[in-house]
Tab-separated table of N, CA and C in Angstrom:
chain	number	residue	atom	x	y	z
A	1	MET	N	4.044	20.504	-7.035
A	1	MET	CA	4.430	21.027	-8.315
A	1	MET	C	4.949	19.560	-9.121
A	2	ARG	N	5.420	18.418	-8.186
A	2	ARG	CA	5.828	17.365	-8.881
A	2	ARG	C	4.394	16.409	-9.509
A	3	CYS	N	3.425	16.864	-8.920
A	3	CYS	CA	2.069	16.197	-9.666
A	3	CYS	C	1.635	16.897	-10.357
A	4	LEU	N	2.080	18.161	-10.818
A	4	LEU	CA	1.789	18.811	-12.197
A	4	LEU	C	2.775	18.307	-13.171
A	5	ALA	N	4.192	18.386	-12.692
A	5	ALA	CA	5.015	18.227	-13.566
A	5	ALA	C	4.940	16.733	-14.252
A	6	LYS	N	4.615	15.668	-13.340
A	6	LYS	CA	4.410	14.241	-13.635
A	6	LYS	C	3.126	14.095	-14.741
A	7	ALA	N	2.173	14.973	-14.298
A	7	ALA	CA	0.746	15.051	-15.428
A	7	ALA	C	1.110	15.588	-16.659
A	8	ALA	N	2.107	16.440	-16.184
A	8	ALA	CA	2.486	17.323	-17.504
A	8	ALA	C	3.450	16.253	-18.775
A	9	LEU	N	4.201	15.495	-18.176
A	9	LEU	CA	5.022	14.502	-19.161
A	9	LEU	C	3.809	13.211	-19.585
A	10	VAL	N	2.770	13.227	-18.681
A	10	VAL	CA	1.938	12.024	-19.416
A	10	VAL	C	1.605	12.790	-20.841
A	11	ASN	N	0.699	13.917	-20.326
A	11	ASN	CA	0.180	14.806	-21.268
A	11	ASN	C	0.896	14.850	-22.571
A	12	TYR	N	2.255	15.231	-22.304
A	12	TYR	CA	3.122	15.354	-23.421
A	12	TYR	C	3.127	14.165	-24.672
A	13	TYR	N	3.396	13.289	-23.704
A	13	TYR	CA	3.621	11.997	-24.302
A	13	TYR	C	2.414	11.360	-25.277
A	14	VAL	N	1.357	11.504	-24.795
A	14	VAL	CA	0.048	11.315	-25.219
A	14	VAL	C	-0.019	12.131	-26.680
A	15	PHE	N	0.052	13.589	-26.616
A	15	PHE	CA	0.238	13.870	-27.975
A	15	PHE	C	1.252	14.544	-28.749
A	16	LYS	N	2.320	13.501	-28.440
A	16	LYS	CA	3.420	13.839	-29.385
A	16	LYS	C	3.522	12.332	-29.927
A	17	ASP	N	3.664	12.632	-31.378
A	17	ASP	CA	3.884	11.347	-31.964
A	17	ASP	C	4.952	10.801	-31.956
A	18	GLY	N	5.326	9.594	-31.724
A	18	GLY	CA	6.063	8.291	-31.585
A	18	GLY	C	6.789	8.355	-30.278
A	19	CYS	N	5.888	8.202	-29.226
A	19	CYS	CA	6.102	8.416	-28.126
A	19	CYS	C	5.141	7.428	-27.186
A	20	ALA	N	4.811	6.561	-27.947
A	20	ALA	CA	3.660	5.550	-27.131
A	20	ALA	C	4.798	4.691	-26.232
A	21	ASP	N	6.084	4.262	-26.740
A	21	ASP	CA	6.705	3.458	-25.547
A	21	ASP	C	7.081	4.304	-24.310
A	22	SER	N	7.304	5.392	-24.632
A	22	SER	CA	7.334	6.565	-23.297
A	22	SER	C	6.301	6.516	-22.374
A	23	LEU	N	5.162	6.800	-23.109
A	23	LEU	CA	4.207	6.502	-22.090
A	23	LEU	C	3.576	5.574	-21.721
A	24	ARG	N	3.722	4.521	-22.334
A	24	ARG	CA	3.687	3.141	-21.566
A	24	ARG	C	4.317	2.967	-20.592
A	25	HIS	N	5.559	3.545	-20.486
A	25	HIS	CA	6.364	3.251	-19.258
A	25	HIS	C	6.614	4.117	-18.087
A	26	VAL	N	6.108	5.205	-18.365
A	26	VAL	CA	5.914	6.636	-17.399
A	26	VAL	C	4.554	6.196	-17.011
A	27	PHE	N	3.338	6.276	-17.538
A	27	PHE	CA	2.033	6.049	-17.017
A	27	PHE	C	1.690	5.173	-15.753
A	28	PRO	N	2.176	4.184	-15.922
A	28	PRO	CA	1.796	3.288	-14.447
A	28	PRO	C	2.668	4.026	-13.229
A	29	GLU	N	3.831	4.349	-13.384
A	29	GLU	CA	4.390	5.118	-12.142
A	29	GLU	C	3.654	6.515	-12.035
A	30	THR	N	3.520	7.126	-12.621
A	30	THR	CA	2.845	8.372	-12.747
A	30	THR	C	1.776	8.544	-11.829
A	31	HIS	N	0.807	7.322	-12.443
A	31	HIS	CA	-0.639	7.210	-11.837
A	31	HIS	C	-0.530	6.568	-10.417
A	32	HIS	N	0.692	5.826	-10.107
A	32	HIS	CA	0.584	5.461	-8.747
A	32	HIS	C	1.295	6.466	-7.544
A	33	PHE	N	2.200	7.381	-8.237
A	33	PHE	CA	2.242	8.523	-7.604
A	33	PHE	C	1.603	9.403	-7.454
A	34	LEU	N	0.239	10.138	-8.306
A	34	LEU	CA	-0.438	10.621	-8.024
A	34	LEU	C	-1.645	9.998	-7.361
A	35	ARG	N	-1.543	9.056	-6.955
A	35	ARG	CA	-2.388	8.161	-6.009
A	35	ARG	C	-2.050	8.596	-4.930
A	36	GLN	N	-0.750	8.205	-4.446
A	36	GLN	CA	-0.413	8.122	-3.184
A	36	GLN	C	-0.181	9.820	-2.710
A	37	GLN	N	-0.162	10.640	-3.283
A	37	GLN	CA	-0.194	12.038	-3.245
A	37	GLN	C	-1.610	12.733	-3.124
A	38	LYS	N	-2.591	11.729	-3.282
A	38	LYS	CA	-3.602	11.977	-3.326
A	38	LYS	C	-4.198	13.315	-4.223
A	39	SER	N	-3.788	13.632	-5.361
A	39	SER	CA	-3.475	14.548	-6.319
A	39	SER	C	-4.670	14.203	-7.268
A	40	TRP	N	-6.083	13.744	-6.873
A	40	TRP	CA	-7.420	13.556	-7.776
A	40	TRP	C	-7.555	13.853	-8.900
A	41	ASN	N	-7.107	15.206	-9.305
A	41	ASN	CA	-7.806	15.737	-10.216
A	41	ASN	C	-6.966	15.589	-11.385
A	42	TYR	N	-5.387	15.292	-11.254
A	42	TYR	CA	-4.243	15.045	-11.741
A	42	TYR	C	-4.505	13.165	-12.191
A	43	TYR	N	-4.825	13.010	-11.049
A	43	TYR	CA	-4.642	11.004	-11.228
A	43	TYR	C	-5.715	10.625	-12.319
A	44	TYR	N	-7.139	11.455	-12.132
A	44	TYR	CA	-8.152	11.380	-12.974
A	44	TYR	C	-7.929	11.857	-14.746
A	45	SER	N	-7.134	12.756	-14.492
A	45	SER	CA	-7.289	13.694	-15.796
A	45	SER	C	-5.937	12.748	-16.674
A	46	THR	N	-4.933	12.039	-15.897
A	46	THR	CA	-3.959	11.397	-16.755
A	46	THR	C	-4.459	9.742	-16.626
A	47	TRP	N	-5.550	9.536	-16.058
A	47	TRP	CA	-6.116	8.134	-16.133
A	47	TRP	C	-6.970	8.253	-17.846
A	48	SER	N	-7.785	9.377	-17.588
A	48	SER	CA	-8.590	9.855	-18.771
A	48	SER	C	-7.643	9.814	-20.251
A	49	LEU	N	-6.263	10.339	-20.447
A	49	LEU	CA	-5.855	10.913	-21.180
A	49	LEU	C	-5.004	9.401	-21.702
A	50	TRP	N	-4.861	8.184	-20.628
A	50	TRP	CA	-4.285	7.051	-20.911
A	50	TRP	C	-5.405	6.187	-21.582
A	51	ALA	N	-6.912	6.086	-21.334
A	51	ALA	CA	-7.606	5.359	-21.911
A	51	ALA	C	-7.983	5.888	-23.612
A	52	ASN	N	-7.860	7.260	-23.585
A	52	ASN	CA	-8.554	7.733	-24.823
A	52	ASN	C	-6.913	7.253	-25.685
A	53	PHE	N	-5.465	7.116	-25.484
A	53	PHE	CA	-4.560	6.746	-25.943
A	53	PHE	C	-4.510	5.469	-26.317
A	54	LEU	N	-5.332	4.214	-25.452
A	54	LEU	CA	-5.633	2.994	-25.699
A	54	LEU	C	-6.410	2.844	-26.822
A	55	ILE	N	-7.164	3.711	-26.935
A	55	ILE	CA	-8.631	3.861	-28.064
A	55	ILE	C	-7.805	4.142	-29.410
A	56	PHE	N	-6.916	4.912	-29.465
A	56	PHE	CA	-6.004	5.465	-30.759
A	56	PHE	C	-5.061	4.495	-31.112
A	57	ALA	N	-4.866	3.765	-30.431
A	57	ALA	CA	-3.801	2.774	-30.413
A	57	ALA	C	-4.761	1.282	-30.572
A	58	ASN	N	-6.010	1.290	-31.022
A	58	ASN	CA	-6.647	0.186	-31.314
A	58	ASN	C	-6.333	-0.972	-30.445
A	59	GLU	N	-6.587	-0.479	-28.873
A	59	GLU	CA	-6.771	-1.369	-27.969
A	59	GLU	C	-8.162	-0.956	-27.209
A	60	GLY	N	-9.212	-0.969	-27.947
A	60	GLY	CA	-10.506	-0.456	-27.350
A	60	GLY	C	-10.887	-1.340	-26.197
A	61	SER	N	-10.714	-2.780	-25.775
A	61	SER	CA	-11.147	-3.603	-24.895
A	61	SER	C	-10.489	-2.956	-23.648
A	62	LYS	N	-8.806	-2.917	-24.254
A	62	LYS	CA	-8.319	-2.289	-22.933
A	62	LYS	C	-8.763	-1.152	-22.383
A	63	ALA	N	-9.073	-0.117	-23.136
A	63	ALA	CA	-9.633	1.268	-22.866
A	63	ALA	C	-10.633	1.211	-22.061
A	64	GLN	N	-11.761	0.200	-22.711
A	64	GLN	CA	-13.128	0.229	-22.030
A	64	GLN	C	-12.658	-0.265	-20.446
A	65	ASN	N	-11.626	-1.355	-20.332
A	65	ASN	CA	-11.858	-1.523	-18.707
A	65	ASN	C	-11.033	-0.382	-17.728
A	66	GLU	N	-9.995	0.192	-18.615
A	66	GLU	CA	-9.790	1.302	-17.591
A	66	GLU	C	-10.731	2.048	-17.500
A	67	VAL	N	-11.567	2.701	-18.459
A	67	VAL	CA	-12.559	3.488	-18.103
A	67	VAL	C	-13.857	3.145	-16.735
A	68	ARG	N	-13.918	1.742	-16.890
A	68	ARG	CA	-14.754	0.874	-16.090
A	68	ARG	C	-14.251	1.013	-14.852
A	69	ASN	N	-12.904	0.876	-14.496
A	69	ASN	CA	-11.820	0.912	-13.512
A	69	ASN	C	-11.864	2.387	-12.701
A	70	MET	N	-11.837	3.196	-13.729
A	70	MET	CA	-11.474	4.635	-13.395
A	70	MET	C	-13.100	5.127	-12.525
A	71	TYR	N	-14.286	4.585	-13.373
A	71	TYR	CA	-15.440	5.235	-13.165
A	71	TYR	C	-15.742	4.474	-11.592
A	72	GLU	N	-15.411	3.168	-11.509
A	72	GLU	CA	-15.504	2.770	-10.131
A	72	GLU	C	-14.769	3.083	-8.992
A	73	ASP	N	-13.390	3.758	-9.535
A	73	ASP	CA	-12.521	4.355	-8.318
A	73	ASP	C	-13.258	5.767	-8.055
A	74	ALA	N	-13.508	6.285	-8.925
A	74	ALA	CA	-13.909	7.801	-8.541
A	74	ALA	C	-15.398	7.803	-7.993
A	75	LYS	N	-16.089	6.825	-8.326
A	75	LYS	CA	-17.618	6.281	-7.351
A	75	LYS	C	-17.064	6.175	-5.990
A	76	LYS	N	-16.118	5.135	-5.774
A	76	LYS	CA	-15.733	4.753	-4.502
A	76	LYS	C	-15.226	5.867	-3.619
A	77	ARG	N	-14.503	6.984	-3.986
A	77	ARG	CA	-13.960	7.771	-3.698
A	77	ARG	C	-14.770	8.988	-3.467
A	78	ASN	N	-16.350	9.183	-4.417
A	78	ASN	CA	-17.004	9.931	-4.749
A	78	ASN	C	-16.539	11.251	-5.129
A	79	ASN	N	-15.712	11.573	-6.200
A	79	ASN	CA	-15.320	12.116	-7.029
A	79	ASN	C	-15.601	12.146	-8.369
A	80	ILE	N	-16.790	13.562	-8.128
A	80	ILE	CA	-17.416	13.775	-9.461
A	80	ILE	C	-16.289	14.101	-10.647
A	81	TYR	N	-15.510	14.774	-10.498
A	81	TYR	CA	-14.534	15.365	-11.699
A	81	TYR	C	-14.033	13.484	-12.369
A	82	GLY	N	-13.726	12.675	-11.257
A	82	GLY	CA	-13.204	11.132	-12.141
A	82	GLY	C	-14.205	10.968	-12.389
A	83	ILE	N	-15.674	10.747	-11.771
A	83	ILE	CA	-17.057	10.114	-12.675
A	83	ILE	C	-17.107	10.816	-13.891
A	84	GLY	N	-16.865	12.086	-14.074
A	84	GLY	CA	-17.184	12.851	-15.056
A	84	GLY	C	-16.125	12.614	-16.220
A	85	LEU	N	-14.846	12.336	-15.927
A	85	LEU	CA	-14.243	12.077	-17.148
A	85	LEU	C	-14.479	10.545	-17.227
A	86	ALA	N	-14.717	9.550	-16.672
A	86	ALA	CA	-15.258	8.176	-16.778
A	86	ALA	C	-16.164	8.322	-17.774
């Protein structure tokens, strides 16, 4: 349930106007927590949301790096869901 709650908070901040600072603060800790819990679907879905946020924040090169890292991570874990999102 904690994984769901943390992923939902990231989701909320991505789609709520004016919450960019909150998202930038919450995402790294959430991403780390989901990796520790091996909650791979939430891990990759929040990572994908983060990359999309970066695109819309005009940080395209940063987003591209995130997607590349996400793809390599998912490939290493043989996680089809993560590969597909990347």
